[in-house]
PDB file of C-alpha atoms in Angstrom:
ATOM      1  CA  UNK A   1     -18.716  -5.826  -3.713  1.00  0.00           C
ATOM      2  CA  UNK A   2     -16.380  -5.546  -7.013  1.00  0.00           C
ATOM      3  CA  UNK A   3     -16.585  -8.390  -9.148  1.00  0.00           C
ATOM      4  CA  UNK A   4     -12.650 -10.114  -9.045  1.00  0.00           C
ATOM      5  CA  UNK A   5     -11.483 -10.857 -12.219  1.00  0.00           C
ATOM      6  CA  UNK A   6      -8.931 -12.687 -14.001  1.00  0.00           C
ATOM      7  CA  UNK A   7      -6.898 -10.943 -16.475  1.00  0.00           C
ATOM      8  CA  UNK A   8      -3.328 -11.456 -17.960  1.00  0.00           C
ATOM      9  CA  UNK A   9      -0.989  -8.108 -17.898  1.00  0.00           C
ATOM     10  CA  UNK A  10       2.318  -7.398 -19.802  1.00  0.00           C
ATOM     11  CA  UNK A  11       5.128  -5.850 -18.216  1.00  0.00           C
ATOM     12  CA  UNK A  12       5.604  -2.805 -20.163  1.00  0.00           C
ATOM     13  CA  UNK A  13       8.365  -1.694 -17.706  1.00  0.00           C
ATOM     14  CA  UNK A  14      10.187  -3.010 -14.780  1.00  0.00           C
ATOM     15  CA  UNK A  15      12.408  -0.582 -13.098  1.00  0.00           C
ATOM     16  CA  UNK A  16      14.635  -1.837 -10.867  1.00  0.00           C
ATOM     17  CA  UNK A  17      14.648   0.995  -7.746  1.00  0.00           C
ATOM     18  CA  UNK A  18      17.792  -1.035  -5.882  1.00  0.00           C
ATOM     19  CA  UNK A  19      18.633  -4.529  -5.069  1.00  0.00           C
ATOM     20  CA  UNK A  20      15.682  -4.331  -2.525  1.00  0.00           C
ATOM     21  CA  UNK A  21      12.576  -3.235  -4.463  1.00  0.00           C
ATOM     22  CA  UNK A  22      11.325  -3.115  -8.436  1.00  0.00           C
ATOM     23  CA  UNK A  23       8.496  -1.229  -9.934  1.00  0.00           C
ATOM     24  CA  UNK A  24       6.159  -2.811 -12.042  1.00  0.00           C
ATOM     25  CA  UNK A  25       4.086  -1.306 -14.441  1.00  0.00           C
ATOM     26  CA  UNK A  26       1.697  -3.535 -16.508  1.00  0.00           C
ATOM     27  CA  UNK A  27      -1.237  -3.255 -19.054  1.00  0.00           C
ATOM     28  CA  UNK A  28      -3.631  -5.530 -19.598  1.00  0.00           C
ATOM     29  CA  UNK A  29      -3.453  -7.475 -22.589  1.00  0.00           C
ATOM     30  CA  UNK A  30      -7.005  -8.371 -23.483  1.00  0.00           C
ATOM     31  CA  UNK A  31     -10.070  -6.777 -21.858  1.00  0.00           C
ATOM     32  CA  UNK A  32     -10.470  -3.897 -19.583  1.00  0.00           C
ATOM     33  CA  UNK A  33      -9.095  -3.090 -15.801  1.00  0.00           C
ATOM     34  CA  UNK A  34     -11.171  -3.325 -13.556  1.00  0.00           C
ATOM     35  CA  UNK A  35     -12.080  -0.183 -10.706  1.00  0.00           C
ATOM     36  CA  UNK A  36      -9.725  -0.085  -8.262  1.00  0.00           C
ATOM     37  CA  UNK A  37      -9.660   1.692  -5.029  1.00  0.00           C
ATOM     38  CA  UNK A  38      -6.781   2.854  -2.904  1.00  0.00           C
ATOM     39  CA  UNK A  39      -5.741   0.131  -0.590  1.00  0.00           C
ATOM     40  CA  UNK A  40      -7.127  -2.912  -2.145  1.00  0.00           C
ATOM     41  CA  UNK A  41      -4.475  -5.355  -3.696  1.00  0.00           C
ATOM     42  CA  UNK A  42      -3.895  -8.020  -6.425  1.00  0.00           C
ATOM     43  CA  UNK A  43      -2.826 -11.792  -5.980  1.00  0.00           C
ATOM     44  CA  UNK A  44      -0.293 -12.054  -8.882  1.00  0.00           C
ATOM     45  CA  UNK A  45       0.931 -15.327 -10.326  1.00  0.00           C
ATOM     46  CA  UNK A  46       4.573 -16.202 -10.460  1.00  0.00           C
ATOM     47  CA  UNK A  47       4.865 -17.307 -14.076  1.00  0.00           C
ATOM     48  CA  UNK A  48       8.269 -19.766 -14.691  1.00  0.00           C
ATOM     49  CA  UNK A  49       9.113 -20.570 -10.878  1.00  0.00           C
ATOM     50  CA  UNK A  50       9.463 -23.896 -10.261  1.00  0.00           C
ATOM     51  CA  UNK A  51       9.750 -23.356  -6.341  1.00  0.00           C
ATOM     52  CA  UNK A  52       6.820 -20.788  -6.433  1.00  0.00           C
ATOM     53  CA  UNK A  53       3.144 -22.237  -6.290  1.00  0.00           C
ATOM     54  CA  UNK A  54       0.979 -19.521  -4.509  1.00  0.00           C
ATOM     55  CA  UNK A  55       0.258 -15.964  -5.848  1.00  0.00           C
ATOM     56  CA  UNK A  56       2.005 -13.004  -3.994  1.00  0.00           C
ATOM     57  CA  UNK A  57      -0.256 -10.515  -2.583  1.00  0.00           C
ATOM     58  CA  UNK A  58       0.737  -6.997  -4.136  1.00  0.00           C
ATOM     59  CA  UNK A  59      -0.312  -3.704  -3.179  1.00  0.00           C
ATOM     60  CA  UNK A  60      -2.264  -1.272  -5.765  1.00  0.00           C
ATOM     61  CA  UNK A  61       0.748   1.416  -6.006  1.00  0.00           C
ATOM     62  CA  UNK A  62      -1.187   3.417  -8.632  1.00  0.00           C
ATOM     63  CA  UNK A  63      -3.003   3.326 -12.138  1.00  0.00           C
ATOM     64  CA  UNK A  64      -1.593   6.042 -14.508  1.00  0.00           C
ATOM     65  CA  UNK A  65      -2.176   6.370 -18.149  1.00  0.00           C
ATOM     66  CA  UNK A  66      -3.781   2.563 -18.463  1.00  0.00           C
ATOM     67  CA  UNK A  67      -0.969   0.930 -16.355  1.00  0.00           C
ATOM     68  CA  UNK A  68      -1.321  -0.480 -12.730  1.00  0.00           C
ATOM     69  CA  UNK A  69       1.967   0.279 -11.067  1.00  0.00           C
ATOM     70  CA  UNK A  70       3.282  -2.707  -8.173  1.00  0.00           C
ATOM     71  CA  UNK A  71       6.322  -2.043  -6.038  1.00  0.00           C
ATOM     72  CA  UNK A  72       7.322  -5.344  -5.418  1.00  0.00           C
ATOM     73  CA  UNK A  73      10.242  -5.742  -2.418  1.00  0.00           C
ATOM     74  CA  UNK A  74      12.365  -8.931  -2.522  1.00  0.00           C
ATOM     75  CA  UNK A  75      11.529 -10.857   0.207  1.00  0.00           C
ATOM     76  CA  UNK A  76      11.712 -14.195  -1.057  1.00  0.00           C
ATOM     77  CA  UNK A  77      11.898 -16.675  -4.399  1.00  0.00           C
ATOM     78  CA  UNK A  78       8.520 -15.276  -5.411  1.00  0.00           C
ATOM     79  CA  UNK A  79       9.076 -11.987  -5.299  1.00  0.00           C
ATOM     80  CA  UNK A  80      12.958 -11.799  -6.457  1.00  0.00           C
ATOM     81  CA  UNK A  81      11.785 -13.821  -9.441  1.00  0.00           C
ATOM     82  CA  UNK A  82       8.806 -10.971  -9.921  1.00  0.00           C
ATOM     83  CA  UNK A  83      11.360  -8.000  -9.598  1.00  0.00           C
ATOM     84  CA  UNK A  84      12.958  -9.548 -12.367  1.00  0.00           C
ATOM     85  CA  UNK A  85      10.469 -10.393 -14.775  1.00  0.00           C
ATOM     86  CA  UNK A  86      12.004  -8.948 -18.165  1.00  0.00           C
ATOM     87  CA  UNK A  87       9.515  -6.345 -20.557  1.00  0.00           C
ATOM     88  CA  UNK A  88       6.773  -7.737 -22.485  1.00  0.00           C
ATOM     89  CA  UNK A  89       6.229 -11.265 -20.422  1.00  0.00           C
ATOM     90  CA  UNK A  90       2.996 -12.045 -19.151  1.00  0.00           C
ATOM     91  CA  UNK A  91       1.545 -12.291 -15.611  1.00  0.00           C
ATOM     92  CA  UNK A  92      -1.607 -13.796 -14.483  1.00  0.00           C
ATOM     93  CA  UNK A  93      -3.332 -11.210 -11.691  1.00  0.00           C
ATOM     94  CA  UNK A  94      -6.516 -11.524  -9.519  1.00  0.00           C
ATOM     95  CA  UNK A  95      -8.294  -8.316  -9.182  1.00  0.00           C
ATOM     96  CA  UNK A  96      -9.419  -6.203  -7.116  1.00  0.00           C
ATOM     97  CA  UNK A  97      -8.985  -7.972  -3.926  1.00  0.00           C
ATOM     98  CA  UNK A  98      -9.753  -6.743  -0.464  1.00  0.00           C
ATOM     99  CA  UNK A  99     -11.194  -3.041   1.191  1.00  0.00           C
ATOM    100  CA  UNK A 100      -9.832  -0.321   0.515  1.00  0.00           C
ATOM    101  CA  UNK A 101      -9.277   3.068   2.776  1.00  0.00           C
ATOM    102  CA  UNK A 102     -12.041   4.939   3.915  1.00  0.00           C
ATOM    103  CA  UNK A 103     -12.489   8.271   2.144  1.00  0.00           C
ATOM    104  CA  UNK A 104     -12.286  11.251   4.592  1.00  0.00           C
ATOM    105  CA  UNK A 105     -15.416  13.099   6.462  1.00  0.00           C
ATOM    106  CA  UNK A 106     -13.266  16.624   6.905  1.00  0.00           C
ATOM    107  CA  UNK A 107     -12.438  17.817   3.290  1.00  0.00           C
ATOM    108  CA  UNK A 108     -10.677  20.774   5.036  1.00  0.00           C
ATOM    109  CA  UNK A 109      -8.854  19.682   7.803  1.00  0.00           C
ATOM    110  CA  UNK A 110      -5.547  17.924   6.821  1.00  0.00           C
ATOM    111  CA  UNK A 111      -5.377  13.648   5.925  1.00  0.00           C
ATOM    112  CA  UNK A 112      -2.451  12.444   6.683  1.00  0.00           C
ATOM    113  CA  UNK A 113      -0.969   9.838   5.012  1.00  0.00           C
ATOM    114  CA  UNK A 114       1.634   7.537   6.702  1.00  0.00           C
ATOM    115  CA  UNK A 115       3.993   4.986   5.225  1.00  0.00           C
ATOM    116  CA  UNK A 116       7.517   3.104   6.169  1.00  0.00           C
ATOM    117  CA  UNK A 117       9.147   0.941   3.893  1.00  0.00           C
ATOM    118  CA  UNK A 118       6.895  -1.233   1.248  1.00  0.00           C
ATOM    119  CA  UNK A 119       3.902  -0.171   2.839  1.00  0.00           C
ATOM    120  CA  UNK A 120       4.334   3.216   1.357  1.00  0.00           C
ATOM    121  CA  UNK A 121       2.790   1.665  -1.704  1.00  0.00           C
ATOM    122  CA  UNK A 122      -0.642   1.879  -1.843  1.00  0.00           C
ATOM    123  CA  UNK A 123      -0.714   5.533  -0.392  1.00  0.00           C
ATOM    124  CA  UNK A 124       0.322   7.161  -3.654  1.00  0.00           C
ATOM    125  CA  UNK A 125      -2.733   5.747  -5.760  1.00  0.00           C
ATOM    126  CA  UNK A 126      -5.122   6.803  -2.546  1.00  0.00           C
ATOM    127  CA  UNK A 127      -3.307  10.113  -2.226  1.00  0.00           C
ATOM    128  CA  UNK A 128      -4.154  11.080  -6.127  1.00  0.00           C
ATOM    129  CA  UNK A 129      -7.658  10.110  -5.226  1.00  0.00           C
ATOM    130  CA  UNK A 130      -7.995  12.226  -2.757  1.00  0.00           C
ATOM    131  CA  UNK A 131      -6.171  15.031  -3.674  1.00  0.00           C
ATOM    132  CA  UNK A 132      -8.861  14.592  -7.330  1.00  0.00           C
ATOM    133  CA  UNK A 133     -11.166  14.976  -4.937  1.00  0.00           C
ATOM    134  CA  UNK A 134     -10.199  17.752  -3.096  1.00  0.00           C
ATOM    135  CA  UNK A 135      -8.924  16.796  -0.227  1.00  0.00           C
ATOM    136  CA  UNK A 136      -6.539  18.660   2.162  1.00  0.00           C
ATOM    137  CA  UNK A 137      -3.927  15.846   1.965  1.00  0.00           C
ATOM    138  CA  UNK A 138       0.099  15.390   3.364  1.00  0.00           C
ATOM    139  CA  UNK A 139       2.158  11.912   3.199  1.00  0.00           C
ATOM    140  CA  UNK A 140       4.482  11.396   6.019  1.00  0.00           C
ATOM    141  CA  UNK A 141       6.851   8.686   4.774  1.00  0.00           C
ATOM    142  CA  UNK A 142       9.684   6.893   6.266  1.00  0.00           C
ATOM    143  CA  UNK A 143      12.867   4.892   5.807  1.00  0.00           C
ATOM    144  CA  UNK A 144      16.046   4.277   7.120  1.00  0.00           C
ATOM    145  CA  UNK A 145      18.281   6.398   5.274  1.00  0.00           C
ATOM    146  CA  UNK A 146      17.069   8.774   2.059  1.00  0.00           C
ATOM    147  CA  UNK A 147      18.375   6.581  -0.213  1.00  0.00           C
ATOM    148  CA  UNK A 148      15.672   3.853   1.223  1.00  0.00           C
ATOM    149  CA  UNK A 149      12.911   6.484   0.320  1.00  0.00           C
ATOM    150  CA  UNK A 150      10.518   4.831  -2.436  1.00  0.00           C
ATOM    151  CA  UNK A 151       9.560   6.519  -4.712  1.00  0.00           C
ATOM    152  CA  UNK A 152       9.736  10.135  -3.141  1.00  0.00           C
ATOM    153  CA  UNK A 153       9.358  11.829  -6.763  1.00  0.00           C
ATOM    154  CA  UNK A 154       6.063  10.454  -7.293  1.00  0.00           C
ATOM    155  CA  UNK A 155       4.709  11.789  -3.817  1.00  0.00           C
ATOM    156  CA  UNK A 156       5.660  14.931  -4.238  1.00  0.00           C
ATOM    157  CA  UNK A 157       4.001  15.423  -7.470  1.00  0.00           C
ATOM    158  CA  UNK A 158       0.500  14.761  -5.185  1.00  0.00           C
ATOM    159  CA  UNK A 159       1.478  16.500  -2.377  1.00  0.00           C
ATOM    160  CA  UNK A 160       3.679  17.815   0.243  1.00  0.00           C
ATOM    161  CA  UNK A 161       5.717  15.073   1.778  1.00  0.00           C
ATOM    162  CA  UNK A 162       7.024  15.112   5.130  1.00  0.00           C
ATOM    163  CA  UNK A 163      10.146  12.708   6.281  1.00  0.00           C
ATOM    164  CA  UNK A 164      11.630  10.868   8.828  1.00  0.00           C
ATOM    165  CA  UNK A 165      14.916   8.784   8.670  1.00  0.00           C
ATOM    166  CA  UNK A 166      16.866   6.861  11.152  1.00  0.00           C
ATOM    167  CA  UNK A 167      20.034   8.593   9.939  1.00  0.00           C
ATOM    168  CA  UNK A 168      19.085  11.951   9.237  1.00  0.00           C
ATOM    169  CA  UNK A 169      19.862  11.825   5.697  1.00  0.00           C
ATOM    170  CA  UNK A 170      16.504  13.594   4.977  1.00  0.00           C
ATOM    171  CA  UNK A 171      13.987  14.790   7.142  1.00  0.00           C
ATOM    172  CA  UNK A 172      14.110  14.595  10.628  1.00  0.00           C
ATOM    173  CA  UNK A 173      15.744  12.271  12.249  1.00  0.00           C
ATOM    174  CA  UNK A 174      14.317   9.453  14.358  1.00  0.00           C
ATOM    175  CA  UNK A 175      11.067   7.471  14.674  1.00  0.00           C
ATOM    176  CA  UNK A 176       8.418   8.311  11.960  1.00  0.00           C
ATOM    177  CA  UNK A 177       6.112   8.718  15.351  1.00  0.00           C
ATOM    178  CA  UNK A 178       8.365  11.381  16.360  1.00  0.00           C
ATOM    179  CA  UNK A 179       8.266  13.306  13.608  1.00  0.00           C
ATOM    180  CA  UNK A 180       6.659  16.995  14.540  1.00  0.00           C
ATOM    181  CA  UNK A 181       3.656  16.931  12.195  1.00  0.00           C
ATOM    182  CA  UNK A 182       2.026  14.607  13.695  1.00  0.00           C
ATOM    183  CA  UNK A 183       1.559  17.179  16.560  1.00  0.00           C
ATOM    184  CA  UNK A 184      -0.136  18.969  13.818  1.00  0.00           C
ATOM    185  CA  UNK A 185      -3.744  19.962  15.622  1.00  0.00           C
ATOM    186  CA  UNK A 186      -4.909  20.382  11.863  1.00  0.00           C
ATOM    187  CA  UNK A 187      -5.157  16.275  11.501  1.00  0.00           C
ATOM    188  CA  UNK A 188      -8.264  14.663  11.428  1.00  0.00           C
ATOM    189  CA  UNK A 189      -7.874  11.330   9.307  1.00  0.00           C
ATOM    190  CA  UNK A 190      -4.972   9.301   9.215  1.00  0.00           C
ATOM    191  CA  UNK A 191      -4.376   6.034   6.749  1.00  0.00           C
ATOM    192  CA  UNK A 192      -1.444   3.996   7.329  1.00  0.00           C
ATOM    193  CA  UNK A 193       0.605   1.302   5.876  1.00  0.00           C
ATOM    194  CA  UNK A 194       3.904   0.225   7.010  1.00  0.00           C
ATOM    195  CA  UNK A 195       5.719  -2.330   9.732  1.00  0.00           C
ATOM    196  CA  UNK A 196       3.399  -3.470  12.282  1.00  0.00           C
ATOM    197  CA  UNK A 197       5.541  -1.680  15.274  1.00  0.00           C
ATOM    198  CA  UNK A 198       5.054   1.457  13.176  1.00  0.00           C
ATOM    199  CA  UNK A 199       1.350   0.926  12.829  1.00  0.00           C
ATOM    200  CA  UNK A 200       0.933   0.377  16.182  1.00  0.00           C
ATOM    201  CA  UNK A 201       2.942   3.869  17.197  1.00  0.00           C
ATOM    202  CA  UNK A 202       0.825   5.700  14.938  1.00  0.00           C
ATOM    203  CA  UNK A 203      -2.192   4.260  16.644  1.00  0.00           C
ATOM    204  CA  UNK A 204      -1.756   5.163  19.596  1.00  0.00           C
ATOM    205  CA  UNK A 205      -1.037   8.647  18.832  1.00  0.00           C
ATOM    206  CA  UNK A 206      -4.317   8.606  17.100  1.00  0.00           C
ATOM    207  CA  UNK A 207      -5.979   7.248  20.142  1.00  0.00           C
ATOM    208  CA  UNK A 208      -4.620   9.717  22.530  1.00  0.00           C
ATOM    209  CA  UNK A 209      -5.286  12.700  20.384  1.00  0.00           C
ATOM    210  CA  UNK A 210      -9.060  11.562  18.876  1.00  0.00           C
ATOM    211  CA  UNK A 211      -8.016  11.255  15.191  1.00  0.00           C
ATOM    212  CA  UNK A 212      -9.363   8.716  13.111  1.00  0.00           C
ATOM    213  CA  UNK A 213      -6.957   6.158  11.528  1.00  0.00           C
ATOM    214  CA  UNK A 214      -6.675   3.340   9.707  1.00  0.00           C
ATOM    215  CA  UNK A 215      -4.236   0.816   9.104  1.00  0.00           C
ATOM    216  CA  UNK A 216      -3.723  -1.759   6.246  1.00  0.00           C
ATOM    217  CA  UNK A 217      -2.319  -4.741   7.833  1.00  0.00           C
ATOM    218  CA  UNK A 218       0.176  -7.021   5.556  1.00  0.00           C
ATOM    219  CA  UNK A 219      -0.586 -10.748   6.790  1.00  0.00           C
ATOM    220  CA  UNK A 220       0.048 -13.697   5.135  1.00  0.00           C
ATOM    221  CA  UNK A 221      -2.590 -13.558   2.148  1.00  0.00           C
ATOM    222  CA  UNK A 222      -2.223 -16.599   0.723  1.00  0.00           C
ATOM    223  CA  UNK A 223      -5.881 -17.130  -1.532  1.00  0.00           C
ATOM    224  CA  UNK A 224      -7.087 -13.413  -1.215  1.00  0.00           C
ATOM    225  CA  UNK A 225     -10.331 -14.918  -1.052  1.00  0.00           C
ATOM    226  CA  UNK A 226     -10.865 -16.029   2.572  1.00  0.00           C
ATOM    227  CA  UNK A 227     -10.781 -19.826   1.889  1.00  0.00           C
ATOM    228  CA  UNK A 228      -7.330 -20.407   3.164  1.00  0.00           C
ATOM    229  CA  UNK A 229      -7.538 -18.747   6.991  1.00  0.00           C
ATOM    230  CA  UNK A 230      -3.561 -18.184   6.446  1.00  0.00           C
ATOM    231  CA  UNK A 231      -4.504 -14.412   7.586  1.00  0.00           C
ATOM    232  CA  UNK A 232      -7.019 -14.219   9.878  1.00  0.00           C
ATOM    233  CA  UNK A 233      -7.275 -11.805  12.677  1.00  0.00           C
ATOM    234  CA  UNK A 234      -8.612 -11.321  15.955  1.00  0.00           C
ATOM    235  CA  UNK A 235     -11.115  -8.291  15.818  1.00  0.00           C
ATOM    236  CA  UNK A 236     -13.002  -6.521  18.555  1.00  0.00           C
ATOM    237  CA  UNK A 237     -16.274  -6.494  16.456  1.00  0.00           C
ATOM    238  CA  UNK A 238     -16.457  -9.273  15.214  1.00  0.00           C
ATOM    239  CA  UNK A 239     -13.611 -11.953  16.203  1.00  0.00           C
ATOM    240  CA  UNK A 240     -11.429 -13.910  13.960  1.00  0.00           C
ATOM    241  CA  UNK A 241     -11.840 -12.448  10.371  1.00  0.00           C
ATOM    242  CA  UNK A 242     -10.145 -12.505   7.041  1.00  0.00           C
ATOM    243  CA  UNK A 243      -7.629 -10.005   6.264  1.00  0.00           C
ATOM    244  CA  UNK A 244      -8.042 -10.695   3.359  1.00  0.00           C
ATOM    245  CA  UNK A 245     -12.036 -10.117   2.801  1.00  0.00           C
ATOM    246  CA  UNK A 246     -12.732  -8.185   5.869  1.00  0.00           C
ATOM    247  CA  UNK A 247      -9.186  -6.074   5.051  1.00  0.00           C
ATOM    248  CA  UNK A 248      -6.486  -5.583   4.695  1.00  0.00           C
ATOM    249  CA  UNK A 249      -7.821  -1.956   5.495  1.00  0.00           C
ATOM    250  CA  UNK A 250      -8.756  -1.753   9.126  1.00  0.00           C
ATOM    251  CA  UNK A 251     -10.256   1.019  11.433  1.00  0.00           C
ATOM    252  CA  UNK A 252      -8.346   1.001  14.553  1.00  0.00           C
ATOM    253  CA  UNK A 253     -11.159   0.912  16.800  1.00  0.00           C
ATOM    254  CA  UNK A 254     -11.531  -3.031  15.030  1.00  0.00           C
ATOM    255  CA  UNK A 255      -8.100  -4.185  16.505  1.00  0.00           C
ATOM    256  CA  UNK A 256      -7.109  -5.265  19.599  1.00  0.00           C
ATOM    257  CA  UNK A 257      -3.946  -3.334  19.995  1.00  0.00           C
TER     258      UNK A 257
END
């Protein structure tokens, strides 16, 4: 288990993606960052809120160049105060928190990696991972109109990037569980992140068709640690666990979906 850790960060850039959703990207201002895997998150402080008392639980986007990267969607005091923290203040982060995905058995066969929304987030740092590691990896990512799409750039410097929107706009048009790749007979792995109704569509597909897949599941975190049973979840194996601890990453197989 990864030691968690304590360390300030500086905002050395917050850009503001639209009214919805902000990029962070921080460095730490004494010490080193720790090892992070793809999946895990970070309980980050909100620093000046007088309304705001517990940490927000924020997805590892990516570490490039010595920053950690968090896209950060406004859903709230907390987080609308964190999308508009101004450069150079200083945030208080617990790290590394949770499980990360599971790396791949099939180097050859094609990963897929599917995201709607936030939860596209911490596919982009496990994508680079794999794709270091030569993996045969795609992202399937979707929103509700292209100009929803997070950071679609970024993606496609890792890999090819397939699309789905509710519009049309991009992509094809429809459900992300509709989208034709996913008939794709190369799959073999799938990691997912996204609304829970998404989650479960992709789940079931997996099911029917004997792919492996695993989903990171976004409930209330409140400690990160376990201690406050704010996000515990009713497993197969093993009954009510933390996501938290036990998660957020989850084999399908665990759930009772």
């Amino acid at each position: 288990m990864m030691k968690k850790c304590l360390l300030d960060f500086r905002v050395v850039e917050n850009v503001r993606i639209n009214s919805n959703y902000g990029l962070l990207k921080l460095c730490v201002v004494y010490g080193t960052m720790p090892q992070l895997d793809g999946g895990q998150f970070v309980e980050i402080e909100v620093p000046d809120s007088k309304s705001t008392f517990l940490r927000r639980p924020i997805s590892v986007c990516n570490v490039d160049g010595g920053l950690l990267w968090l896209l950060i969607r406004n859903a709230g005091e907390g987080t609308r105060h964190l999308i508009n923290l101004p450069v150079n203040s200083v945030v208080n982060l617990m790290l590394p928190l949770g499980n990360g995905y599971s790396r791949p058995t099939d180097k050859e066969r094609l990963t897929l990696l599917v995201g709607g929304g936030v939860g596209v987030a911490p596919l982009l740092y496990f994508g680079k991972f794999l794709r270091a590691e030569g993996f045969n990896i795609a992202f399937l990512l979707a929103a509700k109109t292209k100009n929803d799409l997070l950071l679609l750039d970024e993606f496609r410097k890792v890999a090819k990037v397939y699309v789905s929107t509710d519009d049309g706009s991009m992509g094809e048009k429809g459900l992300i569980t509709k989208n034709s790749i996913l008939e794709s007979s190369e799959i073999s792995h799938i990691s997912c992140c996204g609304p829970l109704p998404m989650m479960k569509g992709v789940a079931a597909i997996a099911r029917d068709r004997g792919i492996t897949c695993e989903v990171s599941l976004e409930n209330v975190m409140a400690c990160g640690l376990g201690a406050c049973l704010c996000c515990v979840e009713d497993t197969a194996d093993k009954g009510n666990v933390c996501v938290c601890k036990d998660g957020p990453v989850f084999n399908i197989n665990r759930l009772k979906w």
